[in-house]
Amino acid sequence: MTLLTPTSRREGQHVTTTPTPPTRPSKLWSTLIAIVVALVILVATGTLDIQWRDLPEMPGQIWHYLQLMFTSPDWDRLPRALFEMWRSISMAWIGAILCVVVSIPLGMLAADGVGPAWLRTTLRVIFAVIRAFPEVIIAIILLTVTGLTPFTGALALAISGIGQQSKWTYETIESLPTGSTEAVRAAGGNVAEVTRWALWPAAAPSIISFALYRFEINIRTSAVLGLIGAGGIGSMLANYTNYREWETVGVLLIVVVVITMIVDTISGAIRRRIMEGSRARVVATDL
């Protein structure tokens, strides 16, 4: 005797079972998350005191100031603008070098298999704390010690970059293949020898590429630091904006955009060459 379930029926001598449809997944959590996000947006919008009636007039105002800045730029200010832009680039370069010198050793010590557990945890917490502070806040803190100088901006860029560059470094180390590391250890190498002969040669192209990318970020940030008195093109831009000399402001913006694009193009080409050379060496080694 065959027992039939509610989803079964007899057909001749065979029993056919009707498949039970799967249970629909619950959308409770996704709905709650959507409600929370919507509430956050509403609260944030309500506390910003936005004058919604002024929004339709903003495109016209922006177009008006663009005309003031770029209709007849004051090209007599170009030599001074180029000099101040050079100071901003110098600030960014010094900050990038200081960042690399400090962050690469610390980042390698923070990688798994290199430093002890207590040191890795301590360093990663320090890096996270540094990343939590924007460059402008770091520069304001340093102003009380170093004063309103471009060196303040360079230090702020260096300190801020340590948190990010160190994170890139230990993540790069941890993503490397383990073959060369195991080979050096099998030959009797200690941690320092493994780092020198296995980890660093494989990670150097990526780390150097990240350092160049950090330099590109520093150039953009150095202009912002100049707005608080750290020197460079940002300080000049803030001064002429306060005095409403829009023809000079237009020249400064043109210089910032053009020079930044040129530096990005050169740095990007160097980074691509470094990474392509690294891949070529890896392929040659595999062959």
Coordinates of C-alpha atoms in Angstrom, one line a residue:
M1 CA 0.0 0.0 0.0
T2 CA 1.4 3.4 -1.1
L3 CA 0.9 6.4 1.1
L4 CA 0.1 9.5 -1.0
T5 CA 1.1 13.0 0.1
P6 CA -1.0 16.1 -0.9
T7 CA 1.4 16.7 -3.7
S8 CA 1.3 13.2 -5.1
R9 CA -1.1 11.4 -7.3
R10 CA -1.3 7.9 -8.8
E11 CA -1.2 7.4 -12.6
G12 CA -1.6 3.7 -13.5
Q13 CA 1.1 1.9 -11.7
H14 CA 3.3 5.0 -11.1
V15 CA 3.3 7.7 -8.5
T16 CA 4.0 11.2 -9.7
T17 CA 5.2 13.9 -7.2
T18 CA 4.4 17.5 -8.0
P19 CA 7.5 19.6 -7.0
T20 CA 6.9 22.1 -4.2
P21 CA 7.8 25.7 -5.1
P22 CA 10.7 27.2 -3.2
T23 CA 10.0 29.6 -0.4
R24 CA 10.3 33.2 -1.4
P25 CA 13.2 34.9 0.3
S26 CA 12.4 37.4 3.0
K27 CA 12.8 41.1 2.0
L28 CA 12.6 42.3 5.6
W29 CA 16.2 43.3 6.0
S30 CA 16.5 45.0 2.6
T31 CA 13.3 46.9 3.4
L32 CA 14.5 48.0 6.8
I33 CA 17.9 49.1 5.3
A34 CA 16.1 51.1 2.6
I35 CA 13.9 52.8 5.2
V36 CA 17.0 53.7 7.4
V37 CA 18.8 55.1 4.4
A38 CA 15.8 57.2 3.4
L39 CA 15.5 58.5 7.0
V40 CA 19.1 59.5 7.0
I41 CA 18.8 61.3 3.8
L42 CA 15.7 63.2 5.0
V43 CA 17.3 64.2 8.3
A44 CA 20.5 65.3 6.6
T45 CA 18.6 67.3 4.1
G46 CA 16.5 68.9 6.7
T47 CA 19.4 69.9 8.9
L48 CA 21.4 71.5 6.1
D49 CA 19.1 74.5 5.9
I50 CA 19.1 74.4 2.1
Q51 CA 17.4 77.4 0.4
W52 CA 15.5 75.4 -2.2
R53 CA 14.1 78.5 -3.8
D54 CA 17.6 79.7 -4.7
L55 CA 18.5 76.5 -6.7
P56 CA 16.9 77.6 -10.0
E57 CA 19.1 80.7 -10.0
M58 CA 22.4 78.8 -9.4
P59 CA 23.1 77.8 -13.1
G60 CA 22.8 81.4 -14.1
Q61 CA 25.1 82.6 -11.3
I62 CA 27.7 80.0 -12.1
W63 CA 27.6 81.0 -15.8
H64 CA 28.0 84.6 -14.8
Y65 CA 31.2 84.0 -12.7
L66 CA 32.6 81.7 -15.4
Q67 CA 32.3 84.6 -17.8
L68 CA 34.1 86.9 -15.4
M69 CA 36.9 84.4 -14.9
F70 CA 37.5 83.2 -18.5
T71 CA 36.2 85.9 -20.9
S72 CA 39.4 88.0 -20.5
P73 CA 41.9 86.3 -18.1
D74 CA 44.7 88.5 -16.7
W75 CA 47.7 86.8 -18.4
D76 CA 50.1 89.2 -16.7
R77 CA 49.7 87.0 -13.6
L78 CA 50.8 83.9 -15.4
P79 CA 54.5 84.0 -14.4
R80 CA 53.6 84.3 -10.7
A81 CA 50.9 81.6 -11.1
L82 CA 53.4 79.2 -12.6
F83 CA 55.9 79.9 -9.8
E84 CA 53.2 79.2 -7.1
M85 CA 52.2 76.1 -8.9
W86 CA 55.8 74.9 -8.9
R87 CA 55.8 75.5 -5.1
S88 CA 52.6 73.3 -4.8
I89 CA 54.2 70.6 -6.9
S90 CA 57.4 70.8 -4.7
M91 CA 55.2 70.5 -1.6
A92 CA 53.5 67.5 -3.1
W93 CA 56.8 65.8 -4.1
I94 CA 58.4 66.3 -0.7
G95 CA 55.3 65.0 1.0
A96 CA 55.3 61.9 -1.3
I97 CA 59.0 61.2 -0.6
L98 CA 58.6 61.5 3.1
C99 CA 55.5 59.3 3.0
V100 CA 57.3 56.6 1.0
V101 CA 60.4 56.5 3.2
V102 CA 58.3 56.0 6.3
S103 CA 55.3 54.0 5.0
I104 CA 57.1 51.2 3.1
P105 CA 59.0 49.8 6.1
L106 CA 56.1 50.2 8.4
G107 CA 53.7 48.7 5.9
M108 CA 55.9 45.7 5.3
L109 CA 56.1 45.1 9.1
A110 CA 52.3 45.2 9.2
A111 CA 51.9 42.4 6.7
D112 CA 51.1 38.9 7.7
G113 CA 54.1 36.7 8.0
V114 CA 56.6 39.6 8.4
G115 CA 56.0 41.3 11.7
P116 CA 54.8 39.7 15.0
A117 CA 51.0 39.8 15.6
W118 CA 51.1 42.5 18.3
L119 CA 53.1 44.8 16.1
R120 CA 50.9 44.2 13.1
T121 CA 47.8 45.0 15.1
T122 CA 49.3 48.2 16.6
L123 CA 50.5 49.5 13.2
R124 CA 47.2 48.8 11.5
V125 CA 45.3 50.7 14.2
I126 CA 47.7 53.6 13.8
F127 CA 47.3 53.6 10.0
A128 CA 43.5 53.6 10.4
V129 CA 43.6 56.5 12.9
I130 CA 45.8 58.5 10.4
R131 CA 43.4 57.8 7.5
A132 CA 40.5 59.1 9.7
F133 CA 42.0 62.7 9.6
P134 CA 41.8 64.7 6.4
E135 CA 44.9 66.5 5.2
V136 CA 43.4 69.9 6.1
I137 CA 42.9 68.9 9.8
I138 CA 46.4 67.6 10.0
A139 CA 47.7 70.9 8.5
I140 CA 45.7 73.0 11.0
I141 CA 47.2 71.0 13.9
L142 CA 50.7 71.5 12.4
L143 CA 50.2 75.2 12.0
T144 CA 50.6 75.7 15.7
V145 CA 54.1 74.3 15.5
T146 CA 55.5 75.0 12.1
G147 CA 53.6 78.2 11.1
L148 CA 52.2 79.2 7.8
T149 CA 54.8 77.7 5.5
P150 CA 54.9 75.3 2.5
F151 CA 56.7 72.9 4.8
T152 CA 53.6 72.6 6.9
G153 CA 51.7 71.5 3.8
A154 CA 54.4 69.0 2.9
L155 CA 54.3 67.5 6.4
A156 CA 50.5 67.3 6.3
L157 CA 50.6 65.4 3.0
A158 CA 53.4 63.1 4.3
I159 CA 51.5 62.2 7.5
S160 CA 48.2 61.7 5.7
G161 CA 49.8 59.6 3.0
I162 CA 51.4 57.3 5.5
G163 CA 48.1 55.8 6.5
Q164 CA 47.1 55.1 2.9
Q165 CA 50.5 54.1 1.5
S166 CA 51.1 51.7 4.4
K167 CA 47.8 50.0 3.8
W168 CA 48.6 49.6 0.1
T169 CA 52.0 48.2 1.0
Y170 CA 50.9 45.4 3.4
E171 CA 47.9 44.5 1.2
T172 CA 50.3 44.1 -1.7
I173 CA 52.6 41.9 0.3
E174 CA 49.8 39.7 1.5
S175 CA 48.5 39.2 -2.1
L176 CA 51.8 37.9 -3.4
P177 CA 52.3 34.3 -4.4
T178 CA 54.0 32.2 -1.7
G179 CA 56.3 30.3 -3.9
S180 CA 59.4 32.5 -3.6
T181 CA 58.8 33.1 0.1
E182 CA 58.7 29.3 0.7
A183 CA 61.8 28.8 -1.3
V184 CA 63.8 31.4 0.7
R185 CA 62.6 29.9 3.9
A186 CA 63.5 26.4 2.8
A187 CA 67.0 27.6 2.1
G188 CA 67.3 28.7 5.7
G189 CA 66.4 32.4 5.3
N190 CA 65.1 34.4 8.2
V191 CA 62.3 37.0 8.1
A192 CA 64.7 39.8 7.0
E193 CA 66.1 37.7 4.2
V194 CA 62.6 36.6 3.1
T195 CA 61.6 40.2 3.0
R196 CA 64.7 41.3 1.1
W197 CA 64.9 38.5 -1.5
A198 CA 61.3 37.3 -1.9
L199 CA 58.8 39.9 -0.9
W200 CA 60.4 43.2 -2.0
P201 CA 61.4 42.2 -5.6
A202 CA 57.9 41.0 -6.3
A203 CA 56.1 43.9 -4.5
A204 CA 58.3 46.8 -5.6
P205 CA 56.6 47.6 -8.9
S206 CA 53.1 47.8 -7.4
I207 CA 54.4 49.8 -4.3
I208 CA 56.3 52.3 -6.6
S209 CA 53.2 52.6 -8.8
F210 CA 51.1 53.4 -5.7
A211 CA 53.7 55.9 -4.6
L212 CA 53.4 57.8 -7.9
Y213 CA 49.6 57.7 -7.6
R214 CA 49.9 59.2 -4.1
F215 CA 52.0 62.0 -5.7
E216 CA 49.2 62.7 -8.1
I217 CA 46.8 62.9 -5.1
N218 CA 49.2 65.2 -3.3
I219 CA 49.2 67.7 -6.2
R220 CA 45.4 68.2 -6.0
T221 CA 45.4 68.3 -2.2
S222 CA 48.3 70.8 -2.0
A223 CA 46.1 73.4 -3.8
V224 CA 43.4 72.8 -1.1
L225 CA 46.0 73.2 1.7
G226 CA 47.1 76.5 0.2
L227 CA 43.6 77.8 1.0
I228 CA 44.4 77.7 4.7
G229 CA 47.7 79.4 4.3
A230 CA 50.1 76.6 3.6
G231 CA 51.5 78.3 0.5
G232 CA 51.5 77.5 -3.2
I233 CA 48.8 78.1 -5.8
G234 CA 46.1 77.6 -3.2
S235 CA 47.1 80.6 -1.2
M236 CA 47.2 82.8 -4.3
L237 CA 43.8 81.5 -5.4
A238 CA 42.3 82.3 -2.0
N239 CA 43.7 85.8 -1.9
Y240 CA 42.5 86.8 -5.3
T241 CA 39.1 85.2 -4.7
N242 CA 38.6 87.2 -1.5
Y243 CA 39.4 90.4 -3.4
R244 CA 37.0 89.4 -6.3
E245 CA 39.7 89.7 -8.9
W246 CA 38.1 87.1 -11.2
E247 CA 40.3 87.7 -14.2
T248 CA 43.3 86.5 -12.1
V249 CA 41.3 83.7 -10.6
G250 CA 40.6 82.4 -14.1
V251 CA 44.3 82.3 -14.9
L252 CA 45.0 80.4 -11.7
L253 CA 42.3 77.8 -12.5
I254 CA 43.7 77.3 -16.0
V255 CA 47.2 76.8 -14.6
V256 CA 46.0 74.3 -12.0
V257 CA 43.9 72.3 -14.5
V258 CA 46.6 72.2 -17.2
I259 CA 49.5 71.4 -15.0
T260 CA 47.6 68.8 -13.1
M261 CA 46.6 67.1 -16.3
I262 CA 50.2 67.1 -17.6
V263 CA 51.5 65.6 -14.3
D264 CA 48.8 63.0 -14.3
T265 CA 49.6 62.0 -17.9
I266 CA 53.4 61.7 -17.2
S267 CA 52.8 59.9 -13.9
G268 CA 50.3 57.5 -15.5
A269 CA 52.7 56.6 -18.3
I270 CA 55.5 55.9 -15.8
R271 CA 53.1 53.7 -13.7
R272 CA 52.0 51.8 -16.8
R273 CA 55.6 51.2 -17.8
I274 CA 56.5 50.0 -14.3
M275 CA 53.6 47.5 -14.2
E276 CA 54.0 46.3 -17.8
G277 CA 57.7 45.7 -17.1
S278 CA 56.8 43.8 -14.0
R279 CA 54.4 41.5 -15.9
A280 CA 57.0 41.0 -18.6
R281 CA 59.5 39.8 -16.0
V282 CA 56.9 37.5 -14.5
V283 CA 56.1 35.9 -17.9
A284 CA 59.8 35.5 -18.7
T285 CA 60.4 33.8 -15.3
D286 CA 57.5 31.4 -15.9
L287 CA 58.9 30.5 -19.3

